[in-house]
mmCIF file of C-alpha atoms in Angstrom:
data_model
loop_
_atom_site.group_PDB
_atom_site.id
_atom_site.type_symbol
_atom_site.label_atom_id
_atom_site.label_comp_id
_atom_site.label_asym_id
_atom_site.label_seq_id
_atom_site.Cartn_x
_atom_site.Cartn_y
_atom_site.Cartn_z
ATOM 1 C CA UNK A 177 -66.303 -59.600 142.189
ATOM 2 C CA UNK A 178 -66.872 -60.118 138.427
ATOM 3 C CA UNK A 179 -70.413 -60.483 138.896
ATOM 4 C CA UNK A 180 -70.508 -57.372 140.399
ATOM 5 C CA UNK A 181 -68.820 -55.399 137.493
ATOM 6 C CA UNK A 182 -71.188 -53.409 135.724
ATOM 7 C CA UNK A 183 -74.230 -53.203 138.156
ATOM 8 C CA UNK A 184 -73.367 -49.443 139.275
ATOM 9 C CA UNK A 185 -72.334 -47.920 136.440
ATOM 10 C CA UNK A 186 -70.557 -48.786 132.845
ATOM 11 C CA UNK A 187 -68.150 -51.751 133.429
ATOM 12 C CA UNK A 188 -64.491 -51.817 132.766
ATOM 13 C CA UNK A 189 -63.146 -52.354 129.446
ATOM 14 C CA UNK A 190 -61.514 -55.409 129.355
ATOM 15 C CA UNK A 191 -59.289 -54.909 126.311
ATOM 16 C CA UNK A 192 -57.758 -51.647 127.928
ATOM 17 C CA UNK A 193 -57.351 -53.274 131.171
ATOM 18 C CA UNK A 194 -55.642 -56.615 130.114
ATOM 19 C CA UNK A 195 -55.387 -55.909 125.884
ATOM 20 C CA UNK A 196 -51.426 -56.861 126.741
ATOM 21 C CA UNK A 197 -52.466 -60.268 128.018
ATOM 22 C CA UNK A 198 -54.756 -60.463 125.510
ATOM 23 C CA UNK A 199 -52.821 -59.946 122.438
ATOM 24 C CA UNK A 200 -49.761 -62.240 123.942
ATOM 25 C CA UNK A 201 -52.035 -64.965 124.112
ATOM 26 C CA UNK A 202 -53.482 -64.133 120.308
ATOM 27 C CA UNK A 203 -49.956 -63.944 119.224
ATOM 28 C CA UNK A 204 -48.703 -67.443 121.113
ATOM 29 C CA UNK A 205 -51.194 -69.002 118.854
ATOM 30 C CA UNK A 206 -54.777 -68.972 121.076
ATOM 31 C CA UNK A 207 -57.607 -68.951 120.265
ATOM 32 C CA UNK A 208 -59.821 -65.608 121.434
ATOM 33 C CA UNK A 209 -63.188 -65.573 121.422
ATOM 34 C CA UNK A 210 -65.910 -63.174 122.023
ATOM 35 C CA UNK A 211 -67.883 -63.276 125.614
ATOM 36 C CA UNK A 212 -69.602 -60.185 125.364
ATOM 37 C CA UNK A 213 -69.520 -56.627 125.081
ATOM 38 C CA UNK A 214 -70.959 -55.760 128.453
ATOM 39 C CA UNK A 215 -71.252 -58.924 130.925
ATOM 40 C CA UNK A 216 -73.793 -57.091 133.095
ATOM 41 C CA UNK A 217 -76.095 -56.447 130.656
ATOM 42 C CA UNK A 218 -76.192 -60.209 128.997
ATOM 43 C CA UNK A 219 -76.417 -61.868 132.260
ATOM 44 C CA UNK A 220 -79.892 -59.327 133.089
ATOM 45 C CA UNK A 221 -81.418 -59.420 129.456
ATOM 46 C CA UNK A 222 -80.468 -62.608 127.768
ATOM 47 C CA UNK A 223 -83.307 -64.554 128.685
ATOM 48 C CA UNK A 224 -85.670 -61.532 126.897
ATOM 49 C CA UNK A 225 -82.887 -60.102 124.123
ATOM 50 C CA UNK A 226 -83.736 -60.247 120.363
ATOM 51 C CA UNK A 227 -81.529 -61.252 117.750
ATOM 52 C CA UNK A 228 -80.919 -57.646 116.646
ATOM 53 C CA UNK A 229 -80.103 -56.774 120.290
ATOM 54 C CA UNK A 230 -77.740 -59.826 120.302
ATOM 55 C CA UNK A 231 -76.104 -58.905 116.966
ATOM 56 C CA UNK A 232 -75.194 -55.441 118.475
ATOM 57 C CA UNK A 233 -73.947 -56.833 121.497
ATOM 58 C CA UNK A 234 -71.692 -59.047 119.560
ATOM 59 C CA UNK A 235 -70.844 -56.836 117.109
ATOM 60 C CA UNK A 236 -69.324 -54.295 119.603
ATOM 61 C CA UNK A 237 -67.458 -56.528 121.618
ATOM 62 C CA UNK A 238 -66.714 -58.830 117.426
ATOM 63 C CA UNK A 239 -64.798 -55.298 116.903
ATOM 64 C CA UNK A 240 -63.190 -54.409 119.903
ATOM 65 C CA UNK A 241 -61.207 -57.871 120.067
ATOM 66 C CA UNK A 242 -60.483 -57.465 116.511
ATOM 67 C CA UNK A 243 -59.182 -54.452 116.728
ATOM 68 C CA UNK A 244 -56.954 -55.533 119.390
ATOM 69 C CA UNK A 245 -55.300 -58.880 118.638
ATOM 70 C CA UNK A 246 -55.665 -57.671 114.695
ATOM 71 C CA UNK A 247 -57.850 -60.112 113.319
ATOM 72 C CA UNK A 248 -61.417 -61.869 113.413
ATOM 73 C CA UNK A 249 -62.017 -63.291 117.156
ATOM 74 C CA UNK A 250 -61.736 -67.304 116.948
ATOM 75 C CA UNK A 251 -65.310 -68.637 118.735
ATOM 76 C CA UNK A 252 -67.928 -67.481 121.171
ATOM 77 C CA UNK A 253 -68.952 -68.005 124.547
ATOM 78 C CA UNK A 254 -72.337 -66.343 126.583
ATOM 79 C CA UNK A 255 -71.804 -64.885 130.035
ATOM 80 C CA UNK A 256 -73.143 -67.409 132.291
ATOM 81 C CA UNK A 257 -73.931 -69.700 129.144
ATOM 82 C CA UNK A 258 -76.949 -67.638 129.107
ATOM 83 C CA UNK A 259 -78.474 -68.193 125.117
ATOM 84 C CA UNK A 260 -81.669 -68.374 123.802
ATOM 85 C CA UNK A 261 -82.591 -69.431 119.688
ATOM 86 C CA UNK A 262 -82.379 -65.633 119.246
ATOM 87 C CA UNK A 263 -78.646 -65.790 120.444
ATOM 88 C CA UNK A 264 -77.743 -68.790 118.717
ATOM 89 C CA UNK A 265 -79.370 -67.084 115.225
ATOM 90 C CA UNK A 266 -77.292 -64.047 115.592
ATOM 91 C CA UNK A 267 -74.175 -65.643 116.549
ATOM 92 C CA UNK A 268 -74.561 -67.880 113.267
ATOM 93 C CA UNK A 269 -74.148 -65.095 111.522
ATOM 94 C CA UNK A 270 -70.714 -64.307 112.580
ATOM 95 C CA UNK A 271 -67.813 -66.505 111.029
ATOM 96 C CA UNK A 272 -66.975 -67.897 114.570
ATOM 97 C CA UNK A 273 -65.242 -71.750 114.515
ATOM 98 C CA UNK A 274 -67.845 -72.468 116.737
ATOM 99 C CA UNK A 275 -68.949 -71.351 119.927
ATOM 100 C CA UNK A 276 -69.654 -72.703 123.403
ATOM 101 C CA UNK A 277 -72.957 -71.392 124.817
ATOM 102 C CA UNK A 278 -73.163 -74.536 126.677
ATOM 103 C CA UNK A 279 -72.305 -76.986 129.766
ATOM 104 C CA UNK A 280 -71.428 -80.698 129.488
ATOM 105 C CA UNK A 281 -69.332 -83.764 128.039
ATOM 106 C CA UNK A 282 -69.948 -85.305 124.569
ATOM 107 C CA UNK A 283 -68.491 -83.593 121.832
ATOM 108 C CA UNK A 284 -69.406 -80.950 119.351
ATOM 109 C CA UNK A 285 -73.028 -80.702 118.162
ATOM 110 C CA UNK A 286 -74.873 -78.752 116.123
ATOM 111 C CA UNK A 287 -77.733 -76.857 116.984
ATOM 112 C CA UNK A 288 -81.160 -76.246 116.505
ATOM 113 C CA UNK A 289 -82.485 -72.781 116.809
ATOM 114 C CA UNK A 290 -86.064 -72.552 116.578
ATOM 115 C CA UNK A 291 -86.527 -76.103 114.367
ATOM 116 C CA UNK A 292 -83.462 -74.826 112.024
ATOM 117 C CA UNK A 293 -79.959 -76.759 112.563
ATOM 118 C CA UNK A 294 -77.027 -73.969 112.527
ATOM 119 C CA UNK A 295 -74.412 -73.945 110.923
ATOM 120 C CA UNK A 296 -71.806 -73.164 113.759
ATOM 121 C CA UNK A 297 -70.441 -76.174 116.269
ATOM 122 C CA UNK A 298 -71.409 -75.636 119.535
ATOM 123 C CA UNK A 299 -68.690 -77.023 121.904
ATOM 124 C CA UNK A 300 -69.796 -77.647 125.957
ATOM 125 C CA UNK A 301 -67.649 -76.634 128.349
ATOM 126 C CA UNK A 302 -66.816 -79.600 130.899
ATOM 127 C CA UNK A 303 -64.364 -78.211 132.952
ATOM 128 C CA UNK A 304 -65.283 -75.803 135.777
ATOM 129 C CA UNK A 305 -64.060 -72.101 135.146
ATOM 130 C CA UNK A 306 -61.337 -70.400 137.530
ATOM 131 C CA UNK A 307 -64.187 -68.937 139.862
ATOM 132 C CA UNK A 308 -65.677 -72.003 139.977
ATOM 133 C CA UNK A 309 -62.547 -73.801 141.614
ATOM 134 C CA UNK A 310 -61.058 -71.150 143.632
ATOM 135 C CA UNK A 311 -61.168 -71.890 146.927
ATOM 136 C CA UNK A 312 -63.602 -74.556 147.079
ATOM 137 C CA UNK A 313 -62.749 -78.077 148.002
ATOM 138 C CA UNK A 314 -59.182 -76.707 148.488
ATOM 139 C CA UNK A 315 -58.113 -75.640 145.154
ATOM 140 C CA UNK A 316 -55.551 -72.604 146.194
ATOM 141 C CA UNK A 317 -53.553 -70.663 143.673
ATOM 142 C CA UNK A 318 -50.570 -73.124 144.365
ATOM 143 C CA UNK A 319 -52.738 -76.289 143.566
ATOM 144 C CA UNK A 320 -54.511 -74.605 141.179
ATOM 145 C CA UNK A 321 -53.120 -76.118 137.274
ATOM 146 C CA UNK A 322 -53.158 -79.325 139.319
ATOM 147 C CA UNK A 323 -56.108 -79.407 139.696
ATOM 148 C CA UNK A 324 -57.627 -78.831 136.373
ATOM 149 C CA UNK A 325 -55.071 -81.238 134.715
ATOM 150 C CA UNK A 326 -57.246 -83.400 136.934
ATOM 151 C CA UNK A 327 -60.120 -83.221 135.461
ATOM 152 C CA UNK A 328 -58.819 -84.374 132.273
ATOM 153 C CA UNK A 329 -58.747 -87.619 131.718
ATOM 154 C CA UNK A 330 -56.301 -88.858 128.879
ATOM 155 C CA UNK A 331 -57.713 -88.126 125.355
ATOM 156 C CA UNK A 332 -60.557 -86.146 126.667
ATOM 157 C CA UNK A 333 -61.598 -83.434 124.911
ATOM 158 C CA UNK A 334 -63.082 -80.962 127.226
ATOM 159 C CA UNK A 335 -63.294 -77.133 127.154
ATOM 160 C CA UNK A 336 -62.233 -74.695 129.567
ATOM 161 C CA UNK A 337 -63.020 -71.391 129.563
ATOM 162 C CA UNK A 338 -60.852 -68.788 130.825
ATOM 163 C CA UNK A 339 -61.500 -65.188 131.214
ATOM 164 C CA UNK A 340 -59.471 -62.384 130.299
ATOM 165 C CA UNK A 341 -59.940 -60.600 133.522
ATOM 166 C CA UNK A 342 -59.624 -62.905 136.647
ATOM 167 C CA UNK A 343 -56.700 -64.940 134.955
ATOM 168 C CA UNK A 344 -54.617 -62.281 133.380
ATOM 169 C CA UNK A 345 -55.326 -60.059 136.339
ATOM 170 C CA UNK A 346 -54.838 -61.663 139.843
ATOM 171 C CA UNK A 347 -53.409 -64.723 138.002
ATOM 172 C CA UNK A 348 -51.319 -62.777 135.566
ATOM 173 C CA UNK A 349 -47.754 -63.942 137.156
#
């Protein structure tokens, strides 16, 4: 249903609804990162959104999570690992560790946003997300940290990427 959040009317606010979960995991020593200020919007518009439009976007949801685990967010990640060279130019600007706008295996890179290399690591993400698994090739809550342990293979270095709201709401226990 997380797809869904946003398309008829103002989505929720994430660091209201899980800022507890949020700010345990901040204080355990996580890293947080940014996805976006409103999901909805980023997975309609990336595709066509400028780098100003970008750098608002970020900024709002930059502040919010700084705000609430009281400091700067670690990294980035885009909705749907929707990013253009516009994205990737207004997410340099930020003082992220790097971010991971991307899919795959390999390793860090650094990328190229229209024929300029940034200065911020990009880092894929190789290992499917929660809604990803769920229920598919019978991955049940039970089964479910099995399975991802799984998919890593000793001294790989893959990324995961877990979202605030599916796993510290019906996953929170």
């Amino acid at each position: 249903d997380i797809l869904f959040k946003g398309t008829f009317g103002p989505g929720p606010s994430i660091g209201k609804r899980a800022g507890a979960a949020i700010r345990s995991a901040a204080g355990a020593g996580h890293e947080i990162g940014v996805h976006a200020w409103d999901h909805h919007l980023w997975q309609q518009t990336a595709d066509r959104m400028t780098e100003t439009e970008a750098r608002k976007q970020l900024t709002l949801a930059f502040e919010t999570l700084s705000e609430l685990i009281g400091r700067a967010p670690d990294c980035s990640a885009a909705p749907g690992w929707k990013c253009t060279d516009a994205i990737l130019r207004a997410k340099d600007a930020f003082a992220f560790k790097y971010n991971s706008d991307c899919r795959g295996h390999g390793g860090a890179f650094l990328p190229v946003a229209d024929g300029r290399r940034l200065k911020t690591p990009q880092l894929p993400v190789g290992i499917p997300t929660y809604d990803e698994l769920m229920g598919r090739t019978g991955v049940t809550r039970q089964n479910y940290n099995r399975r991802l342990l799984d998919l890593i293979e000793a001294g790989d270095a893959r990324i995961l990427n877990i979202h605030a709201e599916p796993e510290a709401g019906v996953c929170a226990a």
